[in-house]
CSV table of C-alpha atoms and ligand atoms in Angstrom, one decimal:
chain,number,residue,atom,x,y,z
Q,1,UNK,CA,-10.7,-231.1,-20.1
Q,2,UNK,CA,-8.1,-232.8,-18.2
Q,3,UNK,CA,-6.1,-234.3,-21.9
Q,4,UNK,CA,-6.7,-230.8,-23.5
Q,5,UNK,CA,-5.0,-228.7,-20.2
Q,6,UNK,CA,-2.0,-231.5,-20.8
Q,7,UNK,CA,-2.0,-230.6,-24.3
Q,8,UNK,CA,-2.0,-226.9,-23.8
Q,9,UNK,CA,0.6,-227.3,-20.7
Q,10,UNK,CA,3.3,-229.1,-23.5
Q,11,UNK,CA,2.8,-226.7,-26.1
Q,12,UNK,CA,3.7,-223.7,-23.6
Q,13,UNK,CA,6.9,-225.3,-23.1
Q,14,UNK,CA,7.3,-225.8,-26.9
Q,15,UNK,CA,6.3,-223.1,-27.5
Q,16,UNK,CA,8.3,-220.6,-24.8
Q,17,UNK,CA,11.3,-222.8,-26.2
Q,18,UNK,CA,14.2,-220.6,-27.5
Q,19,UNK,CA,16.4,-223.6,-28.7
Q,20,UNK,CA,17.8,-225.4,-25.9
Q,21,UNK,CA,16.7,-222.9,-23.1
Q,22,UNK,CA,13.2,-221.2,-21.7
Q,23,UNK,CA,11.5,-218.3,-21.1
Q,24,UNK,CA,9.4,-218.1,-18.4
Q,25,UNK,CA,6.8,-216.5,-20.5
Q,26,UNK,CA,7.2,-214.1,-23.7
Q,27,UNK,CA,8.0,-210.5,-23.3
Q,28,UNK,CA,7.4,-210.1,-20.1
Q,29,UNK,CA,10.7,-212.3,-19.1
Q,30,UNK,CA,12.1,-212.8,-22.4
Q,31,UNK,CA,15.4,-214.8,-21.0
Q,32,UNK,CA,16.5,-217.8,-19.0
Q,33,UNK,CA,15.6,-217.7,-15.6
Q,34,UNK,CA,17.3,-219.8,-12.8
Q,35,UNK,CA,14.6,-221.5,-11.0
Q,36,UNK,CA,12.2,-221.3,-13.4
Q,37,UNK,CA,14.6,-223.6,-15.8
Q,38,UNK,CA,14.9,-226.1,-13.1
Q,39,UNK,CA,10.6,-226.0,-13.4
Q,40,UNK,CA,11.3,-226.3,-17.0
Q,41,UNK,CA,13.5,-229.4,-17.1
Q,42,UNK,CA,10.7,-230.6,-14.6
Q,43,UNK,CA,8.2,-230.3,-17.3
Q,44,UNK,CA,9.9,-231.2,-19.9
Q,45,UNK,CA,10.9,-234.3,-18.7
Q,46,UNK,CA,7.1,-235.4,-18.8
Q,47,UNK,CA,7.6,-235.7,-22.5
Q,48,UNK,CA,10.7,-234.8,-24.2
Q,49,UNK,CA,14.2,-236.0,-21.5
Q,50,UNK,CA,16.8,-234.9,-23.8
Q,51,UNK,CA,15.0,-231.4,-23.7
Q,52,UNK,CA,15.0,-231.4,-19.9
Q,53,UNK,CA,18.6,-232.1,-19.5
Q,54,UNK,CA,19.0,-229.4,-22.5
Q,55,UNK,CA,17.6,-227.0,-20.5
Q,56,UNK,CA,19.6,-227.8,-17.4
Q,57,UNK,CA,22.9,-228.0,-19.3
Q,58,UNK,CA,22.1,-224.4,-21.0
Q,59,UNK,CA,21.5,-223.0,-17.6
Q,60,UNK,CA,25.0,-224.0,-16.5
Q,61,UNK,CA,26.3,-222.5,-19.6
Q,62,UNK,CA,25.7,-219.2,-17.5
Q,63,UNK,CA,27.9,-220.2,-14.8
Q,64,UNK,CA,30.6,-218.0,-13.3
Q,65,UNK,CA,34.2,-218.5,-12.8
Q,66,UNK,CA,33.4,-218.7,-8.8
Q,67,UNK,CA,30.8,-221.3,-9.0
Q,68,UNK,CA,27.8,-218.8,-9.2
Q,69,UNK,CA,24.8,-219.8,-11.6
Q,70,UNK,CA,23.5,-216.2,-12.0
Q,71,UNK,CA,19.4,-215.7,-11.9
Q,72,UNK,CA,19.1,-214.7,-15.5
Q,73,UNK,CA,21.3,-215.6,-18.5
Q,74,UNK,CA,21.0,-213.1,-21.4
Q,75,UNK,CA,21.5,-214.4,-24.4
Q,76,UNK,CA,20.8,-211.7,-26.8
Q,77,UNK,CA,19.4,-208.2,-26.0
Q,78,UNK,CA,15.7,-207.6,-25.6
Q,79,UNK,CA,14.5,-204.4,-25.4
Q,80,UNK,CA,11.1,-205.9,-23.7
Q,81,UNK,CA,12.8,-206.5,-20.4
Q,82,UNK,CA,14.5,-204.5,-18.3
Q,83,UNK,CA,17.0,-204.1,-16.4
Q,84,UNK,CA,18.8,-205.8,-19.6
Q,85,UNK,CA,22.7,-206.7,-19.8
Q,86,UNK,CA,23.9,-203.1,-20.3
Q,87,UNK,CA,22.8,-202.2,-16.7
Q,88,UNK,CA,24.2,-205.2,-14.7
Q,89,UNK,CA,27.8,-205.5,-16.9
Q,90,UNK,CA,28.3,-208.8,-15.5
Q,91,UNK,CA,31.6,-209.1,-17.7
Q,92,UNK,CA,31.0,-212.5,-18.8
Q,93,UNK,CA,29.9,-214.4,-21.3
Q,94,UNK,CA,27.2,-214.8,-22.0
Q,95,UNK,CA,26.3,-211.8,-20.0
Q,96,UNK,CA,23.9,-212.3,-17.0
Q,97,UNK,CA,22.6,-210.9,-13.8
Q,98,UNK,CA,25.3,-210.5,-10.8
Q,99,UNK,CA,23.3,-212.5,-8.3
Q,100,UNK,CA,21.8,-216.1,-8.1
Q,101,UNK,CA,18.1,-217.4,-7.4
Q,102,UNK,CA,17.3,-220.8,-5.5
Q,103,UNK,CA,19.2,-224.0,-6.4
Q,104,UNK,CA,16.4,-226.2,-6.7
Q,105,UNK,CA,18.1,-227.6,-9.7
Q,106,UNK,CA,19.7,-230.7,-7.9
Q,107,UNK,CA,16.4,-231.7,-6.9
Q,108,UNK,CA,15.1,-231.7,-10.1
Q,109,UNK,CA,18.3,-233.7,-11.3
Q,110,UNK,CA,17.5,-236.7,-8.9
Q,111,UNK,CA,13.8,-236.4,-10.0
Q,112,UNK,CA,15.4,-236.9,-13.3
Q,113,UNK,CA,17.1,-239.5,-12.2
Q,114,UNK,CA,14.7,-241.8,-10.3
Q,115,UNK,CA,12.4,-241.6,-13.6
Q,116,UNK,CA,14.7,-242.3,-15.7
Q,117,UNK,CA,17.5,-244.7,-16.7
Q,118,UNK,CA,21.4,-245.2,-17.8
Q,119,UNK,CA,21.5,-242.0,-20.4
Q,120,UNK,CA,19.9,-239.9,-17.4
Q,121,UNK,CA,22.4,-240.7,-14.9
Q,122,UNK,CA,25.3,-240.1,-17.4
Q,123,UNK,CA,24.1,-236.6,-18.0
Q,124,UNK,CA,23.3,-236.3,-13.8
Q,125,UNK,CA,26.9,-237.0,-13.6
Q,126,UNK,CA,28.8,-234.7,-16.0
Q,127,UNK,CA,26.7,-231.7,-14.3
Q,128,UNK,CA,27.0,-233.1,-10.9
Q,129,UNK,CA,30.6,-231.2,-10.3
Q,130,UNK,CA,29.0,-228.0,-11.7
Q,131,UNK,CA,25.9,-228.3,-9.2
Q,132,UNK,CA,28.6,-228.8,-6.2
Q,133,UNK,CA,30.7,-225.8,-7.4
Q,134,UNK,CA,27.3,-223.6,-7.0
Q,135,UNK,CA,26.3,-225.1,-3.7
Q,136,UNK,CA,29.8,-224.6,-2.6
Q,137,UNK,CA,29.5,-221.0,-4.0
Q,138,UNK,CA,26.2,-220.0,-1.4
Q,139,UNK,CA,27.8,-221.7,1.2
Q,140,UNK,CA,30.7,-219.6,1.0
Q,141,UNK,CA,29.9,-216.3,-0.3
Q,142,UNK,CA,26.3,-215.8,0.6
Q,143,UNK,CA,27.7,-217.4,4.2
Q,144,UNK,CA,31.2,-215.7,4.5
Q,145,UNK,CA,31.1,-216.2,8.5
Q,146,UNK,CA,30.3,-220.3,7.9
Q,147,UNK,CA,27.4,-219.6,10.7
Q,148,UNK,CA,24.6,-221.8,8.5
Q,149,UNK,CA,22.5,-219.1,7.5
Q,150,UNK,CA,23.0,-218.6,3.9
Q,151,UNK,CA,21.5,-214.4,3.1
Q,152,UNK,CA,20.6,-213.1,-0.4
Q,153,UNK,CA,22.2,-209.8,-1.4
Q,154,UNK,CA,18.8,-208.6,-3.8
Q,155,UNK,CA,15.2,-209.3,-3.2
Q,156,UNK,CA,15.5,-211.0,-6.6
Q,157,UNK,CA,17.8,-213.4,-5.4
Q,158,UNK,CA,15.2,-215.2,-3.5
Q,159,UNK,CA,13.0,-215.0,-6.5
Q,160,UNK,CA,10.3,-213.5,-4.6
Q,161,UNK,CA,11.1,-210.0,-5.4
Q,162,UNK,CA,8.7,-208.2,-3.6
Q,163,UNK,CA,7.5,-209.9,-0.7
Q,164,UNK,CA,7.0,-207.7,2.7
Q,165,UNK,CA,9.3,-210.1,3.9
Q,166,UNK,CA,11.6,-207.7,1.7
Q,167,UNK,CA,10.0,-204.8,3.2
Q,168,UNK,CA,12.7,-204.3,6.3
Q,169,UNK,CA,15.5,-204.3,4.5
Q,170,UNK,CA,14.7,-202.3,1.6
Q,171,UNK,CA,13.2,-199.2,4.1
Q,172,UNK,CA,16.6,-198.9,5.1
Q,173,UNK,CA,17.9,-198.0,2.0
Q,174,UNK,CA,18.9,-194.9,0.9
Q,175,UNK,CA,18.5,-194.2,-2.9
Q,176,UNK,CA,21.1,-192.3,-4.3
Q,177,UNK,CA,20.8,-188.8,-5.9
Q,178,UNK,CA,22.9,-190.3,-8.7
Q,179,UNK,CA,20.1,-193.3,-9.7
Q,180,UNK,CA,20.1,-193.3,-13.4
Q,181,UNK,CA,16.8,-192.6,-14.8
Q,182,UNK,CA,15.2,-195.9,-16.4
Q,183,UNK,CA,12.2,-197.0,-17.6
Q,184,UNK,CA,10.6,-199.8,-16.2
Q,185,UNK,CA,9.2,-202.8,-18.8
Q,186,UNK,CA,7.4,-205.0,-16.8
Q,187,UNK,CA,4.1,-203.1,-16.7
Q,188,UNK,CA,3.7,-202.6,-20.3
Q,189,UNK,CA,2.9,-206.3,-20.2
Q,190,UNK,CA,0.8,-206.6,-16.6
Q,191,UNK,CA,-1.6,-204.7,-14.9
Q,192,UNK,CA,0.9,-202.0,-12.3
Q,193,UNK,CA,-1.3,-203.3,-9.6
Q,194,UNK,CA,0.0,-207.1,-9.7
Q,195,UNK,CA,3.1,-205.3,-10.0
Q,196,UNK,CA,6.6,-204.2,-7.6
Q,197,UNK,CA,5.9,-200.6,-6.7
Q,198,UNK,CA,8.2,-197.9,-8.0
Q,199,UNK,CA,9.4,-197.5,-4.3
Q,200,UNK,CA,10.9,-201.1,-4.7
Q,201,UNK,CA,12.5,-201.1,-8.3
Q,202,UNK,CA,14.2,-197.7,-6.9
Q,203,UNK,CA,15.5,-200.2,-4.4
Q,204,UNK,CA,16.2,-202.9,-6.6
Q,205,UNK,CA,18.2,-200.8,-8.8
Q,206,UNK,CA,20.4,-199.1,-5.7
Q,207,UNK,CA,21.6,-202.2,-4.7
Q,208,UNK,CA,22.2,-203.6,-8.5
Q,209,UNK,CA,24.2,-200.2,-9.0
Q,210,UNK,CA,26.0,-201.2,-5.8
Q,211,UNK,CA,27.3,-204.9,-7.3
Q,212,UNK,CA,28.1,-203.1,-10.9
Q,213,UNK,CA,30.1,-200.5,-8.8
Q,214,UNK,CA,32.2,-202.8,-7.1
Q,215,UNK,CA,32.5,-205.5,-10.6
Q,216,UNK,CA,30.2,-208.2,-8.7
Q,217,UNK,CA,32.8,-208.6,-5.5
Q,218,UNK,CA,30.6,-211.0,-4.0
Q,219,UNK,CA,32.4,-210.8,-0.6
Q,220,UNK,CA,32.0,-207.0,-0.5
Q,221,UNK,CA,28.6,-207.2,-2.0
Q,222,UNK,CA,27.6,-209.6,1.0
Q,223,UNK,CA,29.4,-208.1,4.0
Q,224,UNK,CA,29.1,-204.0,3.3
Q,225,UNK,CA,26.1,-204.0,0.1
Q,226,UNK,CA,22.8,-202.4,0.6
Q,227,UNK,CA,21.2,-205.4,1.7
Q,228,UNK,CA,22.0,-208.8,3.6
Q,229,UNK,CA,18.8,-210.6,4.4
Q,230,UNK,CA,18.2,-214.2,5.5
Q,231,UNK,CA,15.3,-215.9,3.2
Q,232,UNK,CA,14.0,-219.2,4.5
Q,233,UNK,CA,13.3,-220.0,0.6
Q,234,UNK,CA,17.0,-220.1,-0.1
Q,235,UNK,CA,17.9,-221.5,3.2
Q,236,UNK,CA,15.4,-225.1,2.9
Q,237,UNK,CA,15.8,-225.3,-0.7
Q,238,UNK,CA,19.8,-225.6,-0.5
Q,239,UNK,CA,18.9,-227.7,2.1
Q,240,UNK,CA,16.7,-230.4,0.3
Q,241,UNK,CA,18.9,-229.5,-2.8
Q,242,UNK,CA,22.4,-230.7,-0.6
Q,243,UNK,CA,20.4,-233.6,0.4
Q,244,UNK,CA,19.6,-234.6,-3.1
Q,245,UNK,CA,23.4,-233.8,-4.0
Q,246,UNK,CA,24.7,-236.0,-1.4
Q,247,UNK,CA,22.4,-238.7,-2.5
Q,248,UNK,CA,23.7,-238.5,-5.9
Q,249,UNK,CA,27.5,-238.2,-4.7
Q,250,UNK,CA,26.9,-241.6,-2.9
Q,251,UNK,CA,25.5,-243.3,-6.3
Q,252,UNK,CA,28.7,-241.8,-7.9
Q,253,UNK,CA,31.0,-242.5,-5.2
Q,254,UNK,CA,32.4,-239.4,-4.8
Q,255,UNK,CA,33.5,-239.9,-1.6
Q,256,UNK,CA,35.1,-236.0,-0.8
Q,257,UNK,CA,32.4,-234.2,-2.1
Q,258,UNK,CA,29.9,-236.1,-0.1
Q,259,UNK,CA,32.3,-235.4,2.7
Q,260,UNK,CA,31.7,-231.8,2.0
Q,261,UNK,CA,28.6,-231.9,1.6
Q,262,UNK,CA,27.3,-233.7,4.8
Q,263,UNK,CA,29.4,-230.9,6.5
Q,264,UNK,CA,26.8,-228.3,5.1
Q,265,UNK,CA,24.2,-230.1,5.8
Q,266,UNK,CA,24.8,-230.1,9.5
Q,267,UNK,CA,25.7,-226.7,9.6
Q,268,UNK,CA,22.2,-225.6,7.9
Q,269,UNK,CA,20.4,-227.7,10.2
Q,270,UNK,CA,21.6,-225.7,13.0
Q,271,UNK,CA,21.2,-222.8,10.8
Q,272,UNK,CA,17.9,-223.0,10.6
Q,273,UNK,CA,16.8,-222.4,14.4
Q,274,UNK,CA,18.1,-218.3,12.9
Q,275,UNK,CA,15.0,-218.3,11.1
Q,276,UNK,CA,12.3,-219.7,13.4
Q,277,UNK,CA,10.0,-216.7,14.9
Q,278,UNK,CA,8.8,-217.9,18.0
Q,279,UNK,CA,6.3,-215.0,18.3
Q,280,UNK,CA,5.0,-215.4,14.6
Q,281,UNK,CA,5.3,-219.1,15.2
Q,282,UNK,CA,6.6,-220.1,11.8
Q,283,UNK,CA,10.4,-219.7,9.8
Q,284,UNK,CA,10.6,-216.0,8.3
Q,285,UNK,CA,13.0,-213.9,6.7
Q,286,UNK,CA,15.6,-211.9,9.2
Q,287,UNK,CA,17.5,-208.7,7.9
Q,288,UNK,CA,20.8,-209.8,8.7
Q,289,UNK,CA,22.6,-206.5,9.3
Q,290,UNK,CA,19.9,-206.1,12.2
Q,291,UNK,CA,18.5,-208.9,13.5
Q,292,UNK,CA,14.9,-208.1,12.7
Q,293,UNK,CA,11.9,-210.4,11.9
Q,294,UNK,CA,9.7,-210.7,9.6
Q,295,UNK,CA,6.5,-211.2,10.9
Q,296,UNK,CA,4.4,-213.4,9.1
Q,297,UNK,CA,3.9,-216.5,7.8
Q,298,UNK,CA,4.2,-217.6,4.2
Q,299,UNK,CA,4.1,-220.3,1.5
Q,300,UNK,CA,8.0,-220.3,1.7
Q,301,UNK,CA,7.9,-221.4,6.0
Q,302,UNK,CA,6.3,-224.2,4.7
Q,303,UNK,CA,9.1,-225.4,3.2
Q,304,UNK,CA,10.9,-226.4,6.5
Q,305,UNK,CA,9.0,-229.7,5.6
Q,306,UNK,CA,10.6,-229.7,2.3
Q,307,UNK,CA,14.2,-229.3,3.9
Q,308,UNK,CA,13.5,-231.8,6.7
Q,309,UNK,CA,13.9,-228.8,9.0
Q,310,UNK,CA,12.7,-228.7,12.7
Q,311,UNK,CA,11.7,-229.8,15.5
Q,312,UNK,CA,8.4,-232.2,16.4
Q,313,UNK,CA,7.0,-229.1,18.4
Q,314,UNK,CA,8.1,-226.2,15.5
Q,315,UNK,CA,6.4,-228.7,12.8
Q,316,UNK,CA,2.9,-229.0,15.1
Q,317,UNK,CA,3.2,-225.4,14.8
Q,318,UNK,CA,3.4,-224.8,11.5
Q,319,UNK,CA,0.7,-227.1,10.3
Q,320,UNK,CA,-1.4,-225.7,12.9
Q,321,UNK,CA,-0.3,-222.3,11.5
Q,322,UNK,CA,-1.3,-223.3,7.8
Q,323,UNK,CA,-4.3,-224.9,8.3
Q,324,UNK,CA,-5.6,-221.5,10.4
Q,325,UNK,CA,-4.5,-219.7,7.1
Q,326,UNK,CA,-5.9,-221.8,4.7
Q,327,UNK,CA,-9.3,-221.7,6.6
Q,328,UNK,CA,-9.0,-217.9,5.1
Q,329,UNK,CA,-8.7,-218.7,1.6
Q,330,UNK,CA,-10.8,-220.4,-1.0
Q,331,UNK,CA,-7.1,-222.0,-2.8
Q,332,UNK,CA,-4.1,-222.3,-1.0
Q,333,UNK,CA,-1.3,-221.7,-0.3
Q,334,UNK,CA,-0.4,-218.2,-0.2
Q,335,UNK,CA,2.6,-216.1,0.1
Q,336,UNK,CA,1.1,-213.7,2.5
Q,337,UNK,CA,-0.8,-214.3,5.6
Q,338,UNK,CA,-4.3,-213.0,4.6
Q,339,UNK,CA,-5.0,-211.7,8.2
Q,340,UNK,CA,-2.0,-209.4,7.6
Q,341,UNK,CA,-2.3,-205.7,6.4
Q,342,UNK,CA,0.2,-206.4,3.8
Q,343,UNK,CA,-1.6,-209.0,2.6
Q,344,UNK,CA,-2.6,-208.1,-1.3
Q,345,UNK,CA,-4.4,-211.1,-2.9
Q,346,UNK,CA,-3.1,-209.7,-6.3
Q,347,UNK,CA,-0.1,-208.5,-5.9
Q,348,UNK,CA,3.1,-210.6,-7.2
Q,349,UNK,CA,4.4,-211.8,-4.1
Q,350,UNK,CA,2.7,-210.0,-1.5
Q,351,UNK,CA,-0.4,-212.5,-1.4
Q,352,UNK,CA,-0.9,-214.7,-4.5
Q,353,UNK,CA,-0.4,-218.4,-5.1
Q,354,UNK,CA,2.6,-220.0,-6.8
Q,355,UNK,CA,2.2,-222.9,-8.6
Q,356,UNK,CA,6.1,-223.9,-8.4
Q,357,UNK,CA,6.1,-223.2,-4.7
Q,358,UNK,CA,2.8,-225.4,-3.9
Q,359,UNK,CA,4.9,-228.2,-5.3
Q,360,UNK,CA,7.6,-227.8,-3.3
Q,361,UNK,CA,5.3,-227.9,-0.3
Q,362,UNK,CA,3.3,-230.6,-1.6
Q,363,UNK,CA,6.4,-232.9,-1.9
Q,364,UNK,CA,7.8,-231.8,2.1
Q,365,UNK,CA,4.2,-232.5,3.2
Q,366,UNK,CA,4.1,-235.6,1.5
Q,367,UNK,CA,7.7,-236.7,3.0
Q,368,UNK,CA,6.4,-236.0,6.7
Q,369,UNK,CA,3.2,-237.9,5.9
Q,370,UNK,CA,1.1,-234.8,5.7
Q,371,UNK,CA,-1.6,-236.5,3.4
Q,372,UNK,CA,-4.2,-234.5,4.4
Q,373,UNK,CA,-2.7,-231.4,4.3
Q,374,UNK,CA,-0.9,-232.2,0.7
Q,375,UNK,CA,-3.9,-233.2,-1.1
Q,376,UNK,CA,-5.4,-230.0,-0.4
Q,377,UNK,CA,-2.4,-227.9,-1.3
Q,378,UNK,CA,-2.3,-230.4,-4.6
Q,379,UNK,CA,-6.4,-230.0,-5.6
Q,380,UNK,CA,-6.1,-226.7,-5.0
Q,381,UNK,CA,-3.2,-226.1,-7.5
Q,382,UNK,CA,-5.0,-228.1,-10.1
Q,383,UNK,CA,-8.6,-226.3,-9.6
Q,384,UNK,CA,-6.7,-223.0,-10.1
Q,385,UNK,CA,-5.5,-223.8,-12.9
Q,386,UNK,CA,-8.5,-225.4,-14.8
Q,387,UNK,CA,-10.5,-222.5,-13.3
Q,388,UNK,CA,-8.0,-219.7,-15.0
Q,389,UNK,CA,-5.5,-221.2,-17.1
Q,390,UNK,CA,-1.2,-221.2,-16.9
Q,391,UNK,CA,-1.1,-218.0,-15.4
Q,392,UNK,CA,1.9,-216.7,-13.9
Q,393,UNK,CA,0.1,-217.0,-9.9
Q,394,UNK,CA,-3.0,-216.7,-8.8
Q,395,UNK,CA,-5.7,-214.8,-6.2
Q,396,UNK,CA,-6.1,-217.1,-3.3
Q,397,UNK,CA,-9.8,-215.6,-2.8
Q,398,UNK,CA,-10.9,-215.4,-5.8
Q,399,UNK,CA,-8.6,-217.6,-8.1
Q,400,UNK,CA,-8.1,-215.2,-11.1
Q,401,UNK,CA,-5.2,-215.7,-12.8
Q,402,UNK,CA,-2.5,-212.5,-13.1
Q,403,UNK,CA,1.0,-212.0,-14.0
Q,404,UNK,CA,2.3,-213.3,-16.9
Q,405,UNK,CA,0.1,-215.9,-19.1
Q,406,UNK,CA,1.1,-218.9,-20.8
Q,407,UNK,CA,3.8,-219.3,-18.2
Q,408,UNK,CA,6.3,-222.1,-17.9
Q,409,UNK,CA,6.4,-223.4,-14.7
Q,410,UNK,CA,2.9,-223.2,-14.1
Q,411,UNK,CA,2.5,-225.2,-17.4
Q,412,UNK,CA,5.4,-228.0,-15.8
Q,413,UNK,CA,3.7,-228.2,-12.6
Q,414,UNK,CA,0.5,-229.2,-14.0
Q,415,UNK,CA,1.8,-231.7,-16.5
Q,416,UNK,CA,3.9,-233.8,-13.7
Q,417,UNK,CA,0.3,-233.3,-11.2
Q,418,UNK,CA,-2.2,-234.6,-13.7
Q,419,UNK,CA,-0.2,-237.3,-15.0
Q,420,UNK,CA,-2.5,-240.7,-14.7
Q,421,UNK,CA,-1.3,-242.5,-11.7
Q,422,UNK,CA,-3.3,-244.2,-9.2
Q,423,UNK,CA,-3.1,-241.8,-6.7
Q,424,UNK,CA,-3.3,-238.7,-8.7
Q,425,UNK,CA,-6.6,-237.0,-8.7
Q,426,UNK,CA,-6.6,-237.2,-12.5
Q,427,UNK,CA,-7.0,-241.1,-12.6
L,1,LIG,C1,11.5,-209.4,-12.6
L,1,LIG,O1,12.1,-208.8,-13.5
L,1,LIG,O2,10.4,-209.2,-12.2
L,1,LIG,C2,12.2,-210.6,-12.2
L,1,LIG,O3,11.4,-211.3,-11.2
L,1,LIG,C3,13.5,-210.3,-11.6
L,1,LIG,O4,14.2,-211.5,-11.6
């Protein structure tokens, strides 16, 4: 079972391979993705290195003038996705999406690293100035006022499009009269009910209209656009990712830069205390126009651990916090609190499990010597997916798979999980 899932897992990525970049899965994202290429490289690098830094190197191909690695790179047009090139005009080449998705790239760069040798920290080195040039980009345009709280502009910039963390800022939205009429893809491929509503891509598309409207001014877009929102994902995954920059400045001795980026770091730090809900007693998003919470807990507080965030008493909180909401489900962790009314154990982000975001937890856990807590997160990941496959996420009751199938990062997470060591569960 275990050797045939690993054999399945590395012919997804072969086979979701578009030479030199990947899809997340076919049709239903038929494109390079941000994070999920950073999950690729991951994946990749389990069996095929110069593929992994392929994959990262393509990504940067996408990379704006100003330092911005936009969230999708469109390479050619595909009519099986939209909203395609033609509706965001990004004016560059290749065209892309006007916004970016969480850097976890330089994470996966030192994981690169650290398993690897001299040819892998050659190639860590000729995209480390490009990785800095993006970091530097959130922490100046999605942070104009330098306060340490770096917003997303779209509910697809966080990558978790359509979580109710979403749900205060996109209520105070107004769609225009003048919306073009489109026709949405996504739900020719899945179910509508595991699905954004149509309430939300009328959102979506106000605010993309918005960044086309004013040619992707990303100061504009972030101090006067339709939404300004503060997303604990972004926030503690720049976080570890500035870490694992800094770390690699040091090796390089780039002295400046590591200046720089020890100043962001201590910014973020304080940062973070924006984020922490006292009365939801966890880190949730905040609609940063406003001021208002979100009000529950999800998979994405849990990565304070990941970003070294908090205090001893917010931690005890947390885990406390998680293990209550994992005592509700039978696989963990998901990105809803099931004791919510929002809570939809099906729907996209509003309740299902993420492999990619379990591993993100399992590694901050693991850091702050949460074994216990890890190995559960970990087991359940793994049952999930010998239960129901590479699925795109997964019901936390009942562990169906939904979303897309044969999906990338799903495919990567397993292969770096069941890999034989001695203290994997696979040994
Ligand atoms: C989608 O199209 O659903 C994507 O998540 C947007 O990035």
């Amino acid at each position: 079972m275990h050797s045939e899932l690993r054999d399945r897992a590395t012919q997804i990525l072969v086979q979701n391979d578009r030479g030199g970049y990947t899809v997340p899965t076919a049709r239903l994202y038929p494109y390079q993705w941000n994070w999920d290429s950073a999950f690729a490289a991951l994946g990749f690098s389990e069996f095929d290195r110069d593929r992994a830094w392929r994959e990262l190197e393509t990504l940067f191909e996408g990379q704006w003038a100003d330092g911005m690695v936009p969230h999708i790179i469109f390479r050619r047009d595909d009519p099986d996705y939209f909203p395609g090139p033609a509706i965001w005009q990004s004016g560059t080449t290749p065209p892309s999406s006007g916004h970016s998705q969480p850097p976890v790239v330089a994470s996966i760069v030192r994981h690169l690293m650290e398993t690897g040798g001299p040819e892998d920290q050659e190639r860590a080195k000729l995209l480390f100035p490009r990785i800095f040039a993006w970091h530097n980009w959130f922490h100046a345009k999605r942070d104009p006022d330098g306060k340490g709280v770096v917003g997303i502009v779209h509910p697809w910039e966080s990558g978790r499009d359509n979580c109710p963390d979403w749900d205060i800022g996109l209520n105070r939205i107004e769609v225009p009269a003048d919306l073009e009429r489109y026709e949405r893809r996504d739900t020719d491929s899945v179910d509508p009910a595991e699905r954004p509503t149509s309430s939300e891509y009328d959102r979506y598309l106000t605010i993309l209209k918005f960044g086309r409207e004013c040619q992707w001014d990303q100061e504009k877009i972030a101090r006067v656009g339709p939404f300004f929102m503060a997303d604990p994902g972004i926030q503690f995954i720049l976080l570890r990712a500035d870490r694992d920059l800094s770390h690699l400045a040091e090796l390089f001795g780039f002295v400046e830069q590591r200046e720089q980026i020890r100043r962001w770091i201590e910014r973020s730090v304080q940062g973070c205390e924006t984020y922490w809900n006292e009365a939801a007693g966890a880190y949730c998003a905040r609609d940063l126009r406003t001021g208002e919470f979100s009000n529950a807990m999800t998979n994405i507080s849990m990565l304070a651990f990941y970003a070294g965030a908090g205090s001893a008493t917010q931690r005890i909180r947390l885990i406390d916090h998680a293990r209550d909401i994992l005592d509700q489900c039978q696989y963990g962790f998901p990105s809803w609190d099931p004791r919510d009314d929002k809570f939809e154990s099906k729907r996209y982000w509003r309740g299902p499990v993420w492999a990619m975001a379990n591993y993100m937890i399992v590694q901050g856990l693991t850091d702050c010597g949460e074994f216990a807590l890890a190995e559960r997160i970990k087991t359940d990941t793994l049952k999930l997916i010998e239960k129901s496959g590479f699925c795109e996420y997964f019901d936390p009751m009942t562990g169906d798979g939904h979303g897309g199938t044969d999906f990338t990062w799903t495919a990567a997470i397993y292969l770096v999980w069941s890999r034989a060591t001695p203290s994997s569960r696979a040994a």
